[in-house]
Coordinates of C-alpha atoms in Angstrom, one line a residue:
Chain A
M1 CA 26.7 25.2 -50.8
W2 CA 23.2 23.4 -50.2
H3 CA 23.4 21.0 -53.3
I4 CA 26.4 19.6 -51.4
V5 CA 24.2 19.4 -48.1
W6 CA 21.2 17.8 -50.3
S7 CA 23.2 15.5 -52.2
S8 CA 25.0 13.8 -49.4
L9 CA 21.8 13.4 -47.0
P10 CA 20.4 10.3 -48.2
E11 CA 23.8 8.2 -47.6
L12 CA 23.9 10.0 -44.1
I13 CA 20.2 9.2 -43.1
S14 CA 20.7 5.6 -44.4
A15 CA 23.8 5.4 -42.1
G16 CA 21.9 6.8 -39.2
I17 CA 18.7 4.3 -40.0
K18 CA 21.2 1.5 -40.3
Y19 CA 23.9 1.9 -37.6
T20 CA 23.6 5.1 -35.8
I21 CA 20.1 4.4 -34.4
P22 CA 20.3 0.7 -34.1
L23 CA 23.6 1.1 -32.0
A24 CA 21.9 3.5 -29.5
V25 CA 18.7 2.0 -29.3
I26 CA 19.9 -1.5 -28.8
S27 CA 22.8 -0.2 -26.6
F28 CA 20.4 1.8 -24.5
A29 CA 18.1 -1.0 -24.3
L30 CA 20.5 -3.5 -22.8
G31 CA 22.1 -1.0 -20.9
L32 CA 19.1 0.0 -18.9
V33 CA 18.7 -4.0 -17.9
L34 CA 22.1 -4.3 -17.0
A35 CA 21.8 -1.3 -15.0
L36 CA 18.7 -2.3 -13.2
I37 CA 20.3 -5.4 -12.2
T38 CA 23.6 -3.7 -10.9
A39 CA 21.6 -1.1 -9.1
L40 CA 19.6 -3.7 -7.1
I41 CA 22.3 -6.3 -6.6
R42 CA 24.4 -3.0 -5.1
I43 CA 21.7 -1.5 -2.9
S44 CA 20.6 -5.3 -1.7
Q45 CA 21.1 -6.3 2.0
T46 CA 21.7 -10.0 1.2
K47 CA 25.0 -10.7 3.2
G48 CA 27.8 -13.9 3.3
P49 CA 28.9 -15.2 -0.5
F50 CA 26.5 -12.6 -2.1
L51 CA 29.0 -9.9 -1.0
I52 CA 31.2 -11.5 -3.7
I53 CA 28.9 -10.8 -6.9
K54 CA 28.2 -7.2 -4.9
A55 CA 32.1 -6.9 -5.2
I56 CA 32.4 -7.6 -9.1
F57 CA 29.3 -5.4 -9.9
R58 CA 31.2 -2.7 -8.0
F59 CA 34.2 -3.3 -10.0
Y60 CA 32.4 -3.6 -13.6
V61 CA 31.0 0.1 -12.9
W62 CA 34.4 1.3 -11.6
L63 CA 36.1 0.0 -14.5
F64 CA 33.8 1.6 -17.3
R65 CA 33.5 4.7 -15.6
S66 CA 37.4 5.2 -15.1
T67 CA 38.3 4.2 -18.7
P68 CA 37.7 6.4 -22.1
L69 CA 34.9 4.7 -24.1
I70 CA 36.9 4.8 -27.1
V71 CA 39.8 2.9 -25.6
Q72 CA 36.9 0.1 -24.2
L73 CA 36.1 -0.1 -27.7
F74 CA 39.7 -0.7 -29.1
I75 CA 40.2 -3.5 -26.3
V76 CA 37.1 -5.2 -27.3
Y77 CA 37.7 -4.9 -31.1
F78 CA 41.1 -4.9 -31.9
G79 CA 42.2 -6.2 -28.6
L80 CA 40.2 -9.3 -28.1
P81 CA 41.4 -11.4 -31.0
Y82 CA 44.4 -11.4 -29.3
L83 CA 42.9 -13.1 -26.4
I84 CA 43.9 -17.0 -26.9
I85 CA 41.9 -19.1 -24.2
K86 CA 42.9 -22.8 -25.1
G87 CA 39.6 -25.1 -25.6
V88 CA 37.2 -22.1 -25.5
A89 CA 38.9 -19.7 -27.7
P90 CA 41.9 -20.8 -29.7
D91 CA 42.0 -18.6 -32.4
G92 CA 41.3 -15.2 -29.5
I93 CA 37.7 -13.8 -29.5
K94 CA 37.0 -11.9 -33.2
L95 CA 34.0 -10.4 -32.8
E96 CA 32.0 -8.4 -36.2
P97 CA 32.2 -4.6 -35.5
F98 CA 28.6 -4.1 -35.1
T99 CA 28.4 -6.9 -32.4
A100 CA 31.3 -5.3 -30.1
G101 CA 29.9 -1.7 -30.6
I102 CA 26.8 -3.0 -28.9
I103 CA 28.6 -4.9 -26.1
V104 CA 31.1 -1.6 -25.5
F105 CA 28.4 1.0 -25.3
S106 CA 25.7 -1.5 -23.6
L107 CA 28.3 -1.8 -21.1
N108 CA 29.2 1.7 -20.3
T109 CA 25.9 2.9 -20.2
G110 CA 25.0 0.3 -18.0
A111 CA 27.6 1.4 -15.4
Y112 CA 26.7 5.2 -15.5
A113 CA 22.7 4.4 -15.6
S114 CA 23.5 2.1 -12.8
E115 CA 24.3 4.8 -10.5
T116 CA 21.6 7.1 -11.7
I117 CA 19.1 4.3 -10.8
R118 CA 20.8 3.2 -7.9
A119 CA 20.5 7.1 -6.5
A120 CA 16.9 7.3 -7.4
I121 CA 15.7 4.2 -5.6
E122 CA 17.5 5.5 -2.4
S123 CA 15.7 8.7 -2.9
I124 CA 12.2 7.4 -2.3
P125 CA 11.2 7.9 1.3
K126 CA 12.1 5.0 4.0
G127 CA 8.2 5.8 4.8
Q128 CA 7.3 4.0 1.5
W129 CA 9.2 0.8 2.2
E130 CA 7.9 0.9 5.6
A131 CA 4.1 1.1 4.5
A132 CA 4.8 -1.3 1.9
Q133 CA 6.1 -3.7 4.6
A134 CA 3.8 -2.9 7.2
I135 CA 1.0 -4.4 4.7
G136 CA 2.8 -7.5 4.3
M137 CA 5.0 -7.3 1.2
T138 CA 8.0 -8.8 1.0
R139 CA 11.3 -6.5 0.1
T140 CA 10.7 -8.0 -4.1
Q141 CA 7.3 -6.6 -4.0
T142 CA 8.1 -3.7 -2.4
L143 CA 10.8 -3.0 -4.9
F144 CA 8.9 -4.0 -7.8
R145 CA 5.4 -2.6 -6.8
I146 CA 6.3 0.5 -4.7
I147 CA 9.7 1.6 -5.1
I148 CA 10.4 1.0 -8.7
P149 CA 7.8 2.8 -10.4
Q150 CA 8.5 6.1 -8.0
A151 CA 12.2 5.5 -8.8
A152 CA 11.6 5.5 -12.7
R153 CA 10.3 9.2 -12.8
V154 CA 13.3 10.1 -10.3
S155 CA 15.7 8.8 -12.6
L156 CA 13.8 9.8 -16.3
P157 CA 15.9 13.2 -16.5
P158 CA 19.1 11.7 -16.0
L159 CA 18.7 8.3 -17.5
S160 CA 17.7 10.7 -21.0
N161 CA 20.5 12.6 -20.8
S162 CA 22.6 9.2 -20.8
F163 CA 20.4 8.2 -24.0
I164 CA 21.4 11.2 -25.8
G165 CA 24.8 11.2 -24.5
L166 CA 24.8 7.7 -25.9
V167 CA 23.5 8.8 -29.7
K168 CA 26.1 11.1 -29.7
D169 CA 29.2 8.6 -28.8
T170 CA 28.1 6.1 -31.3
S171 CA 29.9 8.0 -33.8
L172 CA 32.9 6.7 -31.9
A173 CA 32.1 3.6 -33.6
S174 CA 33.2 4.6 -36.8
T175 CA 37.2 3.8 -35.1
I176 CA 36.1 0.2 -35.3
T177 CA 35.1 0.4 -38.7
I178 CA 31.2 1.0 -38.4
V179 CA 29.6 2.7 -41.3
E180 CA 27.8 4.8 -39.3
M181 CA 26.4 8.4 -40.1
F182 CA 29.6 10.2 -38.8
E183 CA 31.9 7.6 -40.6
V184 CA 30.0 8.3 -44.0
S185 CA 30.6 11.7 -43.2
Q186 CA 34.4 11.6 -43.3
Q187 CA 33.8 9.4 -46.3
I188 CA 32.1 12.1 -48.5
A189 CA 34.1 14.8 -47.2
A190 CA 37.6 12.9 -48.8
E191 CA 35.9 12.5 -51.7
N192 CA 34.0 16.5 -52.2
Y193 CA 36.9 18.2 -50.3
Q194 CA 34.2 20.0 -48.4
P195 CA 34.7 18.7 -44.3
L196 CA 33.2 22.1 -43.2
V197 CA 29.8 21.6 -44.7
M198 CA 30.2 17.7 -44.6
Y199 CA 30.6 17.6 -40.5
C200 CA 28.2 20.5 -40.0
T201 CA 25.4 18.6 -41.9
V202 CA 26.6 15.5 -39.9
A203 CA 26.2 17.6 -36.8
A204 CA 23.1 19.1 -37.7
L205 CA 21.6 15.5 -37.8
Y206 CA 23.1 14.4 -34.4
A207 CA 21.6 17.6 -33.1
I208 CA 17.7 16.8 -35.1
L209 CA 17.9 13.3 -33.5
C210 CA 18.7 14.5 -29.8
T211 CA 16.1 17.4 -29.9
I212 CA 13.5 14.3 -30.9
L213 CA 14.9 12.7 -27.7
S214 CA 14.4 15.8 -25.6
F215 CA 10.9 16.2 -27.0
V216 CA 10.1 12.5 -26.0
Q217 CA 11.6 12.9 -22.7
S218 CA 9.5 15.8 -22.2
W219 CA 6.2 13.9 -22.8
L220 CA 7.4 10.6 -20.3
E221 CA 7.9 13.2 -18.1
K222 CA 4.5 14.7 -18.2
I223 CA 2.8 11.4 -18.2
T224 CA 4.8 10.1 -14.9
T225 CA 4.5 13.0 -13.0
R226 CA 0.7 13.3 -13.6
Y227 CA 0.1 11.8 -10.0
L228 CA 1.9 14.5 -8.7
K229 CA -0.3 17.3 -9.4
P230 CA -2.4 19.0 -6.7
Q231 CA -5.6 19.0 -8.7
V232 CA -8.1 16.0 -10.3
Chain B
M22 CA -3.9 -10.6 22.6
L23 CA -0.7 -9.0 21.8
R24 CA 1.8 -9.4 24.8
L25 CA 5.7 -8.6 25.2
E26 CA 7.7 -9.9 27.8
N27 CA 11.2 -8.2 28.7
V28 CA 11.7 -6.4 25.7
T29 CA 15.0 -4.6 25.4
K30 CA 15.9 -2.2 21.9
T31 CA 18.6 -0.3 22.0
F32 CA 19.8 2.2 19.2
G33 CA 23.6 2.4 19.4
T34 CA 24.3 3.1 22.9
H35 CA 20.7 4.7 23.8
T36 CA 18.5 2.1 25.3
V37 CA 15.2 3.0 24.3
L38 CA 12.9 0.3 25.6
K39 CA 14.2 -1.5 28.6
E40 CA 12.7 -4.8 29.7
I41 CA 9.4 -3.8 29.1
T42 CA 6.6 -6.3 29.9
T43 CA 3.1 -5.4 28.9
N44 CA 0.0 -6.8 26.7
F45 CA -2.6 -5.4 24.4
N46 CA -6.2 -6.4 25.2
D47 CA -8.5 -7.4 22.3
Q48 CA -11.2 -5.3 21.5
E49 CA -9.7 -2.5 23.4
T50 CA -8.0 0.5 22.5
T51 CA -5.2 1.1 24.4
V52 CA -3.3 4.6 24.3
L53 CA 0.6 4.9 24.8
V54 CA 1.3 8.5 26.2
G55 CA 4.5 9.9 27.5
P56 CA 7.5 12.8 26.6
S57 CA 8.6 12.7 23.4
G58 CA 11.6 10.3 23.1
S59 CA 10.1 8.1 25.6
G60 CA 10.4 5.0 23.4
K61 CA 6.4 5.0 22.8
S62 CA 6.8 4.9 18.8
T63 CA 9.7 2.5 19.1
L64 CA 7.1 0.2 21.1
L65 CA 4.3 0.3 18.7
R66 CA 6.6 -0.2 15.8
S67 CA 8.0 -3.3 17.2
L68 CA 4.6 -4.9 17.6
N69 CA 4.6 -4.9 13.5
L70 CA 8.1 -5.6 13.4
L71 CA 9.2 -2.5 11.8
E72 CA 11.8 -2.1 14.6
R73 CA 13.3 -5.5 15.8
P74 CA 14.5 -5.4 19.4
E75 CA 17.7 -7.4 20.7
S76 CA 16.1 -9.3 23.4
G77 CA 12.9 -10.3 24.7
F78 CA 9.4 -12.2 23.9
Y79 CA 6.4 -11.4 21.8
D80 CA 3.1 -13.4 21.6
C81 CA 1.4 -11.6 18.5
D82 CA -2.3 -13.2 19.1
G83 CA -0.3 -16.7 18.9
I84 CA 2.6 -16.4 17.0
E85 CA 4.9 -16.9 19.6
L86 CA 8.8 -14.8 18.6
D87 CA 12.1 -14.8 20.9
F88 CA 13.5 -11.6 19.9
A89 CA 17.2 -12.9 20.4
K90 CA 17.0 -15.4 17.8
K91 CA 16.2 -15.0 14.1
I92 CA 12.5 -14.3 12.9
T93 CA 11.7 -15.4 9.4
K94 CA 10.0 -14.2 6.9
K95 CA 7.2 -16.1 7.3
E96 CA 6.9 -15.0 10.9
T97 CA 7.0 -11.5 9.6
L98 CA 4.6 -11.7 7.8
A99 CA 2.4 -13.4 9.9
V100 CA 2.7 -10.5 12.2
R101 CA 2.3 -7.9 10.0
Q102 CA -1.2 -9.8 8.5
K103 CA -2.3 -9.3 12.0
T104 CA -1.0 -6.0 12.8
E105 CA -1.6 -2.7 10.6
M106 CA 0.3 0.5 10.9
V107 CA -0.6 3.8 10.4
F108 CA 2.1 6.2 10.4
Q109 CA 2.1 9.9 11.4
D110 CA 2.9 11.4 7.9
Y111 CA 0.6 8.4 6.2
N112 CA 2.7 7.3 3.5
L113 CA 0.0 6.5 0.9
F114 CA 1.8 5.6 -2.4
P115 CA 1.8 8.4 -4.5
H116 CA 1.7 6.9 -7.6
L117 CA -1.5 5.0 -7.2
T118 CA -5.0 6.1 -6.9
V119 CA -6.7 6.2 -3.6
L120 CA -8.0 2.8 -4.3
K121 CA -5.7 1.4 -5.9
N122 CA -4.0 2.1 -2.6
I123 CA -6.5 0.4 -0.8
M124 CA -6.7 -2.8 -2.8
E125 CA -2.5 -3.5 -3.1
G126 CA -2.3 -5.2 0.3
P127 CA -5.4 -7.6 -0.5
V128 CA -4.6 -8.4 -4.0
H129 CA -0.9 -8.7 -4.1
V130 CA -0.5 -9.7 -0.4
L131 CA -3.7 -11.4 0.6
K132 CA -4.2 -12.6 -3.2
E133 CA -8.1 -11.5 -3.0
D134 CA -9.7 -11.4 -6.4
K135 CA -9.5 -7.9 -7.8
T136 CA -13.9 -7.3 -8.0
S137 CA -14.1 -8.2 -4.4
A138 CA -11.2 -6.1 -3.4
K139 CA -12.7 -3.2 -5.0
K140 CA -15.9 -3.8 -3.5
R141 CA -14.6 -3.6 0.1
A142 CA -12.3 -1.1 -0.9
L143 CA -15.2 0.8 -1.9
E144 CA -17.3 0.2 1.2
L145 CA -14.1 1.3 3.3
L146 CA -14.1 4.5 1.5
N147 CA -17.6 5.0 2.1
K148 CA -16.6 4.4 5.9
V149 CA -14.1 6.8 6.2
G150 CA -16.0 9.2 4.2
L151 CA -14.3 9.4 1.3
K152 CA -15.9 7.4 -1.6
D153 CA -15.7 10.2 -3.8
K154 CA -11.9 10.4 -4.0
A155 CA -11.7 7.0 -5.2
D156 CA -10.1 7.7 -8.2
A157 CA -7.9 10.8 -7.0
Y158 CA -4.1 10.6 -6.0
P159 CA -2.6 11.3 -2.7
N160 CA -1.2 14.4 -3.4
Q161 CA -4.7 15.7 -4.3
L162 CA -5.9 15.0 -0.9
S163 CA -6.1 16.9 2.2
G164 CA -4.0 15.6 5.1
G165 CA -6.8 14.6 7.0
Q166 CA -8.1 13.2 3.9
A167 CA -4.9 11.3 3.4
Q168 CA -4.7 9.9 7.0
R169 CA -8.8 8.7 6.3
V170 CA -7.4 6.9 3.4
A171 CA -4.7 5.5 5.2
I172 CA -6.8 4.1 8.0
A173 CA -8.9 2.4 5.1
R174 CA -6.0 0.9 3.9
S175 CA -4.9 -0.7 7.0
L176 CA -8.6 -1.9 7.6
A177 CA -8.7 -3.4 3.9
M178 CA -6.0 -6.3 5.5
K179 CA -8.7 -7.2 8.0
P180 CA -6.0 -6.8 10.8
R181 CA -6.9 -8.1 14.4
Y182 CA -4.9 -4.9 15.4
I183 CA -3.8 -1.1 13.7
L184 CA -1.3 0.5 15.6
L185 CA -1.5 4.4 14.9
D186 CA 1.8 6.3 15.6
E187 CA 0.7 10.0 16.2
P188 CA -1.9 9.6 13.1
T189 CA -3.0 13.1 13.8
S190 CA 0.3 15.0 14.5
A191 CA 0.5 16.5 11.1
L192 CA -2.8 17.7 10.7
D193 CA -4.5 21.1 11.9
P194 CA -7.1 20.8 14.4
E195 CA -10.0 21.1 12.1
L196 CA -8.7 18.1 10.0
E197 CA -7.6 15.9 13.2
L198 CA -11.2 16.3 14.2
E199 CA -12.1 14.2 11.3
V200 CA -9.9 11.9 11.8
L201 CA -10.4 11.3 15.7
K202 CA -13.7 10.9 14.3
V203 CA -13.0 7.9 12.2
L204 CA -10.9 6.3 15.0
L205 CA -13.4 6.9 17.9
E206 CA -16.3 4.8 15.5
L207 CA -14.1 2.4 15.1
A208 CA -13.3 2.2 19.0
K209 CA -16.9 1.8 19.1
E210 CA -17.0 -0.9 16.7
K211 CA -14.7 -3.0 19.0
Q212 CA -12.0 -2.9 16.9
S213 CA -8.6 -3.5 18.9
L214 CA -6.8 -0.1 18.3
V215 CA -3.1 0.9 19.8
I216 CA -2.5 4.6 19.4
V217 CA 0.5 6.4 20.3
T218 CA -0.8 10.2 20.3
H219 CA 0.2 13.4 22.1
N220 CA -3.5 14.7 22.7
L221 CA -4.5 13.7 26.3
E222 CA -8.2 15.2 25.6
F223 CA -8.6 12.4 22.7
A224 CA -7.3 9.5 24.7
R225 CA -9.5 10.7 27.4
H226 CA -11.9 10.0 24.7
V227 CA -11.1 6.6 23.1
A228 CA -8.8 4.9 25.5
D229 CA -9.8 1.7 27.6
K230 CA -6.2 1.8 28.8
I231 CA -3.3 3.7 29.1
L232 CA 0.2 3.1 29.0
F233 CA 2.0 5.8 30.3
I234 CA 6.1 5.5 29.1
E235 CA 8.9 7.3 30.1
D236 CA 12.5 7.0 29.6
G237 CA 11.8 3.6 28.0
K238 CA 10.0 1.8 30.9
I239 CA 6.2 1.9 31.8
F240 CA 5.6 4.2 34.3
F241 CA 2.1 3.3 34.5
A242 CA -0.3 1.1 32.7
G243 CA -4.2 0.8 34.1
K244 CA -7.6 2.1 33.2
K245 CA -8.3 5.5 31.8
D246 CA -10.1 6.9 34.8
E247 CA -7.1 5.7 36.9
F248 CA -4.7 7.7 34.9
F249 CA -6.6 10.8 34.4
N250 CA -7.4 10.8 38.5
S251 CA -4.1 9.7 39.6
T252 CA -2.7 11.6 42.5
N253 CA 0.5 10.3 41.4
A254 CA 2.8 13.2 41.3
R255 CA 4.8 12.5 38.1
I256 CA 1.2 11.9 36.2
Q257 CA -0.1 14.8 37.6
E258 CA 2.4 16.9 36.2
F259 CA 2.6 14.8 32.8
I260 CA -1.4 15.6 32.5
H261 CA -1.0 19.4 33.2
A262 CA 2.2 19.6 30.9
M263 CA 0.0 18.5 28.0
T264 CA -2.8 20.7 28.7
L265 CA -3.7 24.2 28.1
D266 CA -4.4 25.2 31.5
N267 CA -0.9 24.7 32.0
L268 CA -0.6 28.3 30.7
S269 CA -2.7 30.2 33.0
N270 CA -0.7 28.4 36.3
E271 CA 2.4 29.5 35.0
N272 CA 1.6 32.9 35.6

């Protein structure tokens, strides 16, 4: 049995390095930026026409949290080629599988993470806003210098959850023809008729990746909570 | 001078400040006293625009504001550079060291260069007796130390007026004393102070002027001695209620 595992590892790991990890890392980075923008727009107090933008972002969060990830992948990869817009996309919107994957995973992560970030920002005591404003800081200065650095610490555990979740969710990319780890394990299993061994092997690889991420999380938590320690 | 004229502030259906007219003199210590919920904290916070009254006028050392009209960001910032707040629960920035807490305003609001801001921050820490705590984080300080850092932070902005909202209410008596000493020192240096406090003994030491506020109105405004020697029944009742000799009188 072990020689099956060993002989399949190079292919699996190379698929992980080529697709699984880049999909997860790029999507998470883009998703985080999107999440921060979304959270800031949703907590902003600006009135007037800006309320429309706020509504759009609320709709976005609702949409991606209310539909299955795999359906989102299918719509973007298999569905959009049939979306014909005169002048802009006369032949439909055809995306590379990897591009489609990045778009969907980023938007999906962004929707969930924006709620995490919003909650973290709102958890910072009102006194912090007041103290910053009392020394004459603007709202933007207060956000970026006082509130977000503290909110980052609060949101670290739930954001790590999102990232770990995303690493596993990239296995769904196999359904839109991306040859990531899970897809490769399926292909090998189809050749050697060893589905149990192959799927357990790929499961172990996901577990190793996620365990590494958990360690990174602990390390980051240690750094970001340094200031809370009661002793010098 | 800070001057309020006919200032009214409402929270929901509750009118907290009722047509308040008063002024706070330069180089004096004005102490606001009164029962809980009388509106004294709201009055203080209005001076820094942390509360926005609905109506009335505010002359903040030459910056004239009409609360009934929109106050621009520029005006708000100008008022906040003349007045600094010190809060009951300190509100230090927990993710910054003591030194950075003090430098934050000068560097990022007043745009001073870091070297001179740091030099001044260290001087201020020395002044409040905490030079050795420059690199500590706020969570590593006692309440009294934290409040002294907060006072140093407000001084770093070189404000005309420092507004203190029950600065020692969260402190044990011995820690309270170390904060009160710093404030007394500032009062002696003729720094303009406006202090909300429950501590009448401290008010007796530090105040030039007392404002006694009750039910959103100024019941008494005048020299410290006039207040403590007042024959007015309500003032006497309040003074007795706030001091310990009340305990023995009741039995």
